[in-house]
PDB file of C-alpha atoms in Angstrom:
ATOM      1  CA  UNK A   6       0.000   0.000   0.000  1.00  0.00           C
ATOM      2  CA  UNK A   7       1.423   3.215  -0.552  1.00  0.00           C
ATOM      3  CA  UNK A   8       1.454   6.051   2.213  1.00  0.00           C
ATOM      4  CA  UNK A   9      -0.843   8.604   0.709  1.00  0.00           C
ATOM      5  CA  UNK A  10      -3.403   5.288   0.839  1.00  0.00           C
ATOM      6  CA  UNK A  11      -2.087   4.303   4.265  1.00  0.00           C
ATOM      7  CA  UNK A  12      -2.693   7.795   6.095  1.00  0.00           C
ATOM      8  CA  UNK A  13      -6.230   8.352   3.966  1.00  0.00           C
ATOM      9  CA  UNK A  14      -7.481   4.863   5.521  1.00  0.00           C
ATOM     10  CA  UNK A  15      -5.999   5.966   9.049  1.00  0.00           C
ATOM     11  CA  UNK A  16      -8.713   7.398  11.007  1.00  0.00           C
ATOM     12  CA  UNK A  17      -9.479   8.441  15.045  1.00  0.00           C
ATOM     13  CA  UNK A  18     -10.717   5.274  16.463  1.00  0.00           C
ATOM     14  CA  UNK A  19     -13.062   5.675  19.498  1.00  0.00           C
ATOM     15  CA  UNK A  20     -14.552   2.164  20.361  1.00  0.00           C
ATOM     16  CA  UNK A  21     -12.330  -0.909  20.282  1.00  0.00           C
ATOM     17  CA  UNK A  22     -12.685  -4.796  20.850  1.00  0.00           C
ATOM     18  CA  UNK A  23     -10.666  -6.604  23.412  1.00  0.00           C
ATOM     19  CA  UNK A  24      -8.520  -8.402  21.370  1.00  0.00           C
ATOM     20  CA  UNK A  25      -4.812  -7.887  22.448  1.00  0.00           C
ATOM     21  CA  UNK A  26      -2.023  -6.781  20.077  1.00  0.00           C
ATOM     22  CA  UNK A  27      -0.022  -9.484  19.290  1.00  0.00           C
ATOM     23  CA  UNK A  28       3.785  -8.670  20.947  1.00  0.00           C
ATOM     24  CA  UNK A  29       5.351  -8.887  17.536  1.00  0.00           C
ATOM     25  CA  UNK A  30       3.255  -6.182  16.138  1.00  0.00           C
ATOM     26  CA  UNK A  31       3.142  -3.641  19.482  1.00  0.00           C
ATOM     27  CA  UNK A  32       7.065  -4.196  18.894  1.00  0.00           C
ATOM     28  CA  UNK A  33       7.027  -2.919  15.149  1.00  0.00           C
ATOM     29  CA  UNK A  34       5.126  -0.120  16.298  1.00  0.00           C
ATOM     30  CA  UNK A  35       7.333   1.089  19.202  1.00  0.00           C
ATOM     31  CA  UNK A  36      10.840  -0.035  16.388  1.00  0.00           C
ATOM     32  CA  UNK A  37       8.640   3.095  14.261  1.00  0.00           C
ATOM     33  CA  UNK A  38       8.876   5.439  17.023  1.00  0.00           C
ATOM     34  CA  UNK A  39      12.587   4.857  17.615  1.00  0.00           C
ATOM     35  CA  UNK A  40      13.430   5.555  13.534  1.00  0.00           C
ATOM     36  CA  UNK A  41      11.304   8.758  13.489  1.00  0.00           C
ATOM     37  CA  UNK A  42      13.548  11.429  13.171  1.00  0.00           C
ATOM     38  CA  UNK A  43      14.042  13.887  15.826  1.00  0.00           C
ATOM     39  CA  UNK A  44      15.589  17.370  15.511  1.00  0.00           C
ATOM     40  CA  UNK A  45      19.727  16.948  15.717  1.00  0.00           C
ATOM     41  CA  UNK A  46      18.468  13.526  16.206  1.00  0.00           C
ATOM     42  CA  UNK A  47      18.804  14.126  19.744  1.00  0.00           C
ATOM     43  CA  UNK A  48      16.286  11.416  20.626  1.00  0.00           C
ATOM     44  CA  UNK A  49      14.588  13.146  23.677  1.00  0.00           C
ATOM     45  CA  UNK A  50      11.237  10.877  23.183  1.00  0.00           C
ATOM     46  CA  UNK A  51      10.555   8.395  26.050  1.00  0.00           C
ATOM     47  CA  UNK A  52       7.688   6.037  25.837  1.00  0.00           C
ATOM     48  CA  UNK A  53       5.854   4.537  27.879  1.00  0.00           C
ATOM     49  CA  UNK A  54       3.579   1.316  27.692  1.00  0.00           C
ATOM     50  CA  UNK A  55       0.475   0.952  28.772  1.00  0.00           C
ATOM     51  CA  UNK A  56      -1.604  -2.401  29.089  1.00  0.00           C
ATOM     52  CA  UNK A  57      -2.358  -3.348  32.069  1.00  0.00           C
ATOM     53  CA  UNK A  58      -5.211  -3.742  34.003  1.00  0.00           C
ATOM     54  CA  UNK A  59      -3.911  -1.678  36.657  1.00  0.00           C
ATOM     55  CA  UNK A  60      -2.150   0.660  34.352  1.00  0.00           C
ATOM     56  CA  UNK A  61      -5.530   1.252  32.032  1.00  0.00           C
ATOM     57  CA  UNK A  62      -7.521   2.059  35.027  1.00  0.00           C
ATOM     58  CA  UNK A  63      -4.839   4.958  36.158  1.00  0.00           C
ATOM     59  CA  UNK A  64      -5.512   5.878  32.540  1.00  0.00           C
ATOM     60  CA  UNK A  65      -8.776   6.638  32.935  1.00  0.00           C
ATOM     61  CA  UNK A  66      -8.247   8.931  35.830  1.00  0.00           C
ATOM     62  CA  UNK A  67      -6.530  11.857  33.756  1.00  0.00           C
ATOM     63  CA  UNK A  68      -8.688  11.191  30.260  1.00  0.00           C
ATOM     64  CA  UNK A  69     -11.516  10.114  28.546  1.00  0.00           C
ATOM     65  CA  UNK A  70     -11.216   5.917  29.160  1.00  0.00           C
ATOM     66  CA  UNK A  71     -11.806   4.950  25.197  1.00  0.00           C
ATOM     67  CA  UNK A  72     -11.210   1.411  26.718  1.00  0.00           C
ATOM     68  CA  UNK A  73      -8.173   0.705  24.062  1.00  0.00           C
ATOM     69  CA  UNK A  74      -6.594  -2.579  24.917  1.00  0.00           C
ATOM     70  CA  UNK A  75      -2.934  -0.318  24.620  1.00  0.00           C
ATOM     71  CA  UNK A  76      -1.687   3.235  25.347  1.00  0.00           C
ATOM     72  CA  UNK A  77       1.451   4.833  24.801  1.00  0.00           C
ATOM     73  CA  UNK A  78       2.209   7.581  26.559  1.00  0.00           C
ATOM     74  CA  UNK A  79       4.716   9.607  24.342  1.00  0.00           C
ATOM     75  CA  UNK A  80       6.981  12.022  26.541  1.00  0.00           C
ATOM     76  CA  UNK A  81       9.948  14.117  25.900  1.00  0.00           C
ATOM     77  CA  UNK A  82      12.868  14.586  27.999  1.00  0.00           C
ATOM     78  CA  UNK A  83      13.166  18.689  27.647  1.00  0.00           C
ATOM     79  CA  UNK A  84      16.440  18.727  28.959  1.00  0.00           C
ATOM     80  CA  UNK A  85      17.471  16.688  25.949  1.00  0.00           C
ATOM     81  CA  UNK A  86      15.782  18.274  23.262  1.00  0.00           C
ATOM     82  CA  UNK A  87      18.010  20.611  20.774  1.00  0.00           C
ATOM     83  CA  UNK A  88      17.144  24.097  21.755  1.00  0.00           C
ATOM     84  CA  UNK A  89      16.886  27.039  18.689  1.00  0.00           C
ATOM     85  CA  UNK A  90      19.438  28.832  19.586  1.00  0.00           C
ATOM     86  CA  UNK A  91      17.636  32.424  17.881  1.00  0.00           C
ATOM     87  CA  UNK A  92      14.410  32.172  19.609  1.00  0.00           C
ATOM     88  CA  UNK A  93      14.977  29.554  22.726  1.00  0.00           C
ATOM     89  CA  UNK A  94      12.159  27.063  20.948  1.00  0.00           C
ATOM     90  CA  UNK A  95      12.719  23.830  22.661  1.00  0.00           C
ATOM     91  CA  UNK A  96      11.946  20.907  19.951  1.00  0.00           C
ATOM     92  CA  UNK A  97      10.652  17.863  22.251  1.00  0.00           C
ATOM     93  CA  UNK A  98       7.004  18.569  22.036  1.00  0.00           C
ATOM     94  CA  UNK A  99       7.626  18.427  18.204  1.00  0.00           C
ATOM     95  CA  UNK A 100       9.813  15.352  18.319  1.00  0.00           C
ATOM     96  CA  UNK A 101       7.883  13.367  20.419  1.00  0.00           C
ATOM     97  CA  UNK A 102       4.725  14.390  17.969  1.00  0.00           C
ATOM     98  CA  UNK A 103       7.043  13.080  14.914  1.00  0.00           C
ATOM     99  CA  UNK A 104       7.569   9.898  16.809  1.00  0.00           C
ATOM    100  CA  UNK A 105       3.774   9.630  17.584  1.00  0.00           C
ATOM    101  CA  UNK A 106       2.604  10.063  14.073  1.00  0.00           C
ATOM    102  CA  UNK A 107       5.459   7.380  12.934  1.00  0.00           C
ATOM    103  CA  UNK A 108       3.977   4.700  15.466  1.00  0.00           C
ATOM    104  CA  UNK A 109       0.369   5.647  14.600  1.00  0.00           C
ATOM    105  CA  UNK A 110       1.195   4.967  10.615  1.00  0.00           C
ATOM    106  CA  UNK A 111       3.014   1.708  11.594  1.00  0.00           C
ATOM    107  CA  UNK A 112      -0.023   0.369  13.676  1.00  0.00           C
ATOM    108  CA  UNK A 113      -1.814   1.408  10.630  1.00  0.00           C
ATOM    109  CA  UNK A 114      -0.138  -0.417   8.458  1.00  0.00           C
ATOM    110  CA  UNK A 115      -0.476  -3.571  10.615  1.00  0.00           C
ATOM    111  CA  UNK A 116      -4.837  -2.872  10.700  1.00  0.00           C
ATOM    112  CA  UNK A 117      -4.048  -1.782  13.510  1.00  0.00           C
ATOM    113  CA  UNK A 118      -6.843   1.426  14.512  1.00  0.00           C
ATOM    114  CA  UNK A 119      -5.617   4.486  16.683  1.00  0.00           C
ATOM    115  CA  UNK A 120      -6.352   7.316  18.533  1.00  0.00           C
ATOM    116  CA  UNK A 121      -4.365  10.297  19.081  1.00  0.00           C
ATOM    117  CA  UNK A 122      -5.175  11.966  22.581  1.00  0.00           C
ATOM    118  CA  UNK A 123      -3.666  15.515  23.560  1.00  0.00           C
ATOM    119  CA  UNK A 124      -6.477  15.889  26.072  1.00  0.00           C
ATOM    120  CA  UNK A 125      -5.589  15.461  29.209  1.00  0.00           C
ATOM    121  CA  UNK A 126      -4.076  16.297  32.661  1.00  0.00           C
ATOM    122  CA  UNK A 127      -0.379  16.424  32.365  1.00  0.00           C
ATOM    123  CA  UNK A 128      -0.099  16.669  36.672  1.00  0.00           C
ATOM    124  CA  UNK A 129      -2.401  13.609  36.715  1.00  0.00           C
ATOM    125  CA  UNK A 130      -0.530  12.015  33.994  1.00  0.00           C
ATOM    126  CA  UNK A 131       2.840  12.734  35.967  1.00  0.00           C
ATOM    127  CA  UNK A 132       1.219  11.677  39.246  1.00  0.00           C
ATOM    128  CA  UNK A 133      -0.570   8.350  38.251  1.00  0.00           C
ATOM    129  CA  UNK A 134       2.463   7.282  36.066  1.00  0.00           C
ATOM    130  CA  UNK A 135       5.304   8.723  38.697  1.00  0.00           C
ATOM    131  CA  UNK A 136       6.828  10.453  35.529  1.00  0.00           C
ATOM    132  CA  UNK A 137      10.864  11.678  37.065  1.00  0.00           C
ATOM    133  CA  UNK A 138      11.529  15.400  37.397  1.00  0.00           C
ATOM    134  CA  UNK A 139      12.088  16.803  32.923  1.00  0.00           C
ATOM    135  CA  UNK A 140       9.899  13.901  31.409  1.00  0.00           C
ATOM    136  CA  UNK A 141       6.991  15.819  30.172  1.00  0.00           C
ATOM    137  CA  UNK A 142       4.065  14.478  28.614  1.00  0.00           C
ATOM    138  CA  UNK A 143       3.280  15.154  25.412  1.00  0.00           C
ATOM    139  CA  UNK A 144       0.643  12.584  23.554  1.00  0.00           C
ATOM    140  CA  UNK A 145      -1.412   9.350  24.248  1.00  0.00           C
ATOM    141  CA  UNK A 146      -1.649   6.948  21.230  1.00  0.00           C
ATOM    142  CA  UNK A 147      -4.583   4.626  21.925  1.00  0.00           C
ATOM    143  CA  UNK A 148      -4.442   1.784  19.760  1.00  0.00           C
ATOM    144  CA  UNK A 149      -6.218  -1.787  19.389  1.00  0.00           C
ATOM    145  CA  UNK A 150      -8.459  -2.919  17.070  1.00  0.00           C
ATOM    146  CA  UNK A 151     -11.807  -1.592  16.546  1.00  0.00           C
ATOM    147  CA  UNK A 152     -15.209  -2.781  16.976  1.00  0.00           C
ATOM    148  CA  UNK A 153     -16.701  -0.212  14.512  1.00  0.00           C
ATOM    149  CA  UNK A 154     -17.327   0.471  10.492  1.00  0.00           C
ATOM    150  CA  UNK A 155     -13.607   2.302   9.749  1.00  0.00           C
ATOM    151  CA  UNK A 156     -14.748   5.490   8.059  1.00  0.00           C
ATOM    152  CA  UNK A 157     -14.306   5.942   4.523  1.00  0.00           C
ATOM    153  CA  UNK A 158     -10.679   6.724   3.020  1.00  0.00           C
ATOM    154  CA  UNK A 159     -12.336   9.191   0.727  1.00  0.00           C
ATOM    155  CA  UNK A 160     -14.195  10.824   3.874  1.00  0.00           C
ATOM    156  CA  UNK A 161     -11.299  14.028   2.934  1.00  0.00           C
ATOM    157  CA  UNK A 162     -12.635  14.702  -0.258  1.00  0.00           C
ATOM    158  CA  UNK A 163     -15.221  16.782   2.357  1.00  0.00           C
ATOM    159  CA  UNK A 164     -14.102  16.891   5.260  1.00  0.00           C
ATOM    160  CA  UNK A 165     -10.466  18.801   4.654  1.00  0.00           C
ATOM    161  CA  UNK A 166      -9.883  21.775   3.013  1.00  0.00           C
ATOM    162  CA  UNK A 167      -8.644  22.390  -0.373  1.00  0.00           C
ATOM    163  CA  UNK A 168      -4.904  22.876  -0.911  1.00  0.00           C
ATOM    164  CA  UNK A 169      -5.236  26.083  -2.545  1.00  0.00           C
ATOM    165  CA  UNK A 170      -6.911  26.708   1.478  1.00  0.00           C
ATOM    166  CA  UNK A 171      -3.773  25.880   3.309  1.00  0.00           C
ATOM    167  CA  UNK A 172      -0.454  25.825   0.656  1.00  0.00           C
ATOM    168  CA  UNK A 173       1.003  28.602  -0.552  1.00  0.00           C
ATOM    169  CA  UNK A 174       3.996  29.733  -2.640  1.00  0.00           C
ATOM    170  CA  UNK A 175       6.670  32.235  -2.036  1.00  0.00           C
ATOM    171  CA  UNK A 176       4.187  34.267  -0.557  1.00  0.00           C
ATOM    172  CA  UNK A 177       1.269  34.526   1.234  1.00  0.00           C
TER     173      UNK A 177
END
């Protein structure tokens, strides 16, 4: 399948089966997230697993529970991050978004559904997880497989905006 395929199929998963990942694939997945490229490739992502009982139901206590047999919870060490030098922009919450979007193609790939999550509480997060002092939380990928109709691949023919909407050249 080729990508433009691959990310038009991927969609934001909400209801999921039981079913476990099978270890081989959640290992593919997390193998993605460790290629992505990261700015000076400095590497500041850390990820954590979660799929346990016990872990899932800590889960539920800083977001929406979407009951997602997996989580990762994708956090960047900001100490490690490169740093523009010009402006002081520190680049982890972008890395560890280029490392989420590589694992979320990768499960994908495998029909594997997702669910990207940037809602929640980060103190919560750090709390219920006992995140150490400069890991900061960044994204929740919720994957598993899903117990719903996928949506449509050609859903973006309406639902996105035209290129001539959001690309531009030399000028705006």
């Amino acid at each position: 399948m080729d990508f433009l395929q691959l990310a038009k199929e991927r969609y934001a998963c909400r209801t999921y089966t039981d079913r476990k990942i099978e270890p081989e694939k959640l290992a593919r997945i997390l193998e993605a997230g460790r290629v992505a490229p990261t700015a000076v490739n400095f590497q500041p992502q850390r990820v954590l697993v979660i799929d346990t009982p016990e872990g899932l139901e800590r889960l539920t206590r800083c977001t929406r529970d979407f009951k997602a047999p997996v989580a990762l919870l994708v956090c960047v060490n900001e100490r490690e991050a490169w740093v523009r030098k010009y402006d002081g922009m520190n680049s982890g919450v972008i890395d560890a978004t280029i490392v989420t979007d590589h694992m979320m193609m990768e499960a994908q790939s495998l029909g594997i559904n997702s669910l990207w999550v940037c809602c929640f509480k980060p103190e919560i997060v750090r709390q219920e997880f006992d995140l150490p002092e400069g890991i900061v939380p960044v994204n929740l990928l919720l994957l598993g497989y899903t117990s719903e109709e996928p949506l449509s691949a050609d859903r973006h023919d309406t639902t996105r905006k035209p290129l001539a909407e959001t690309v531009f050249y030399d000028k705006f």
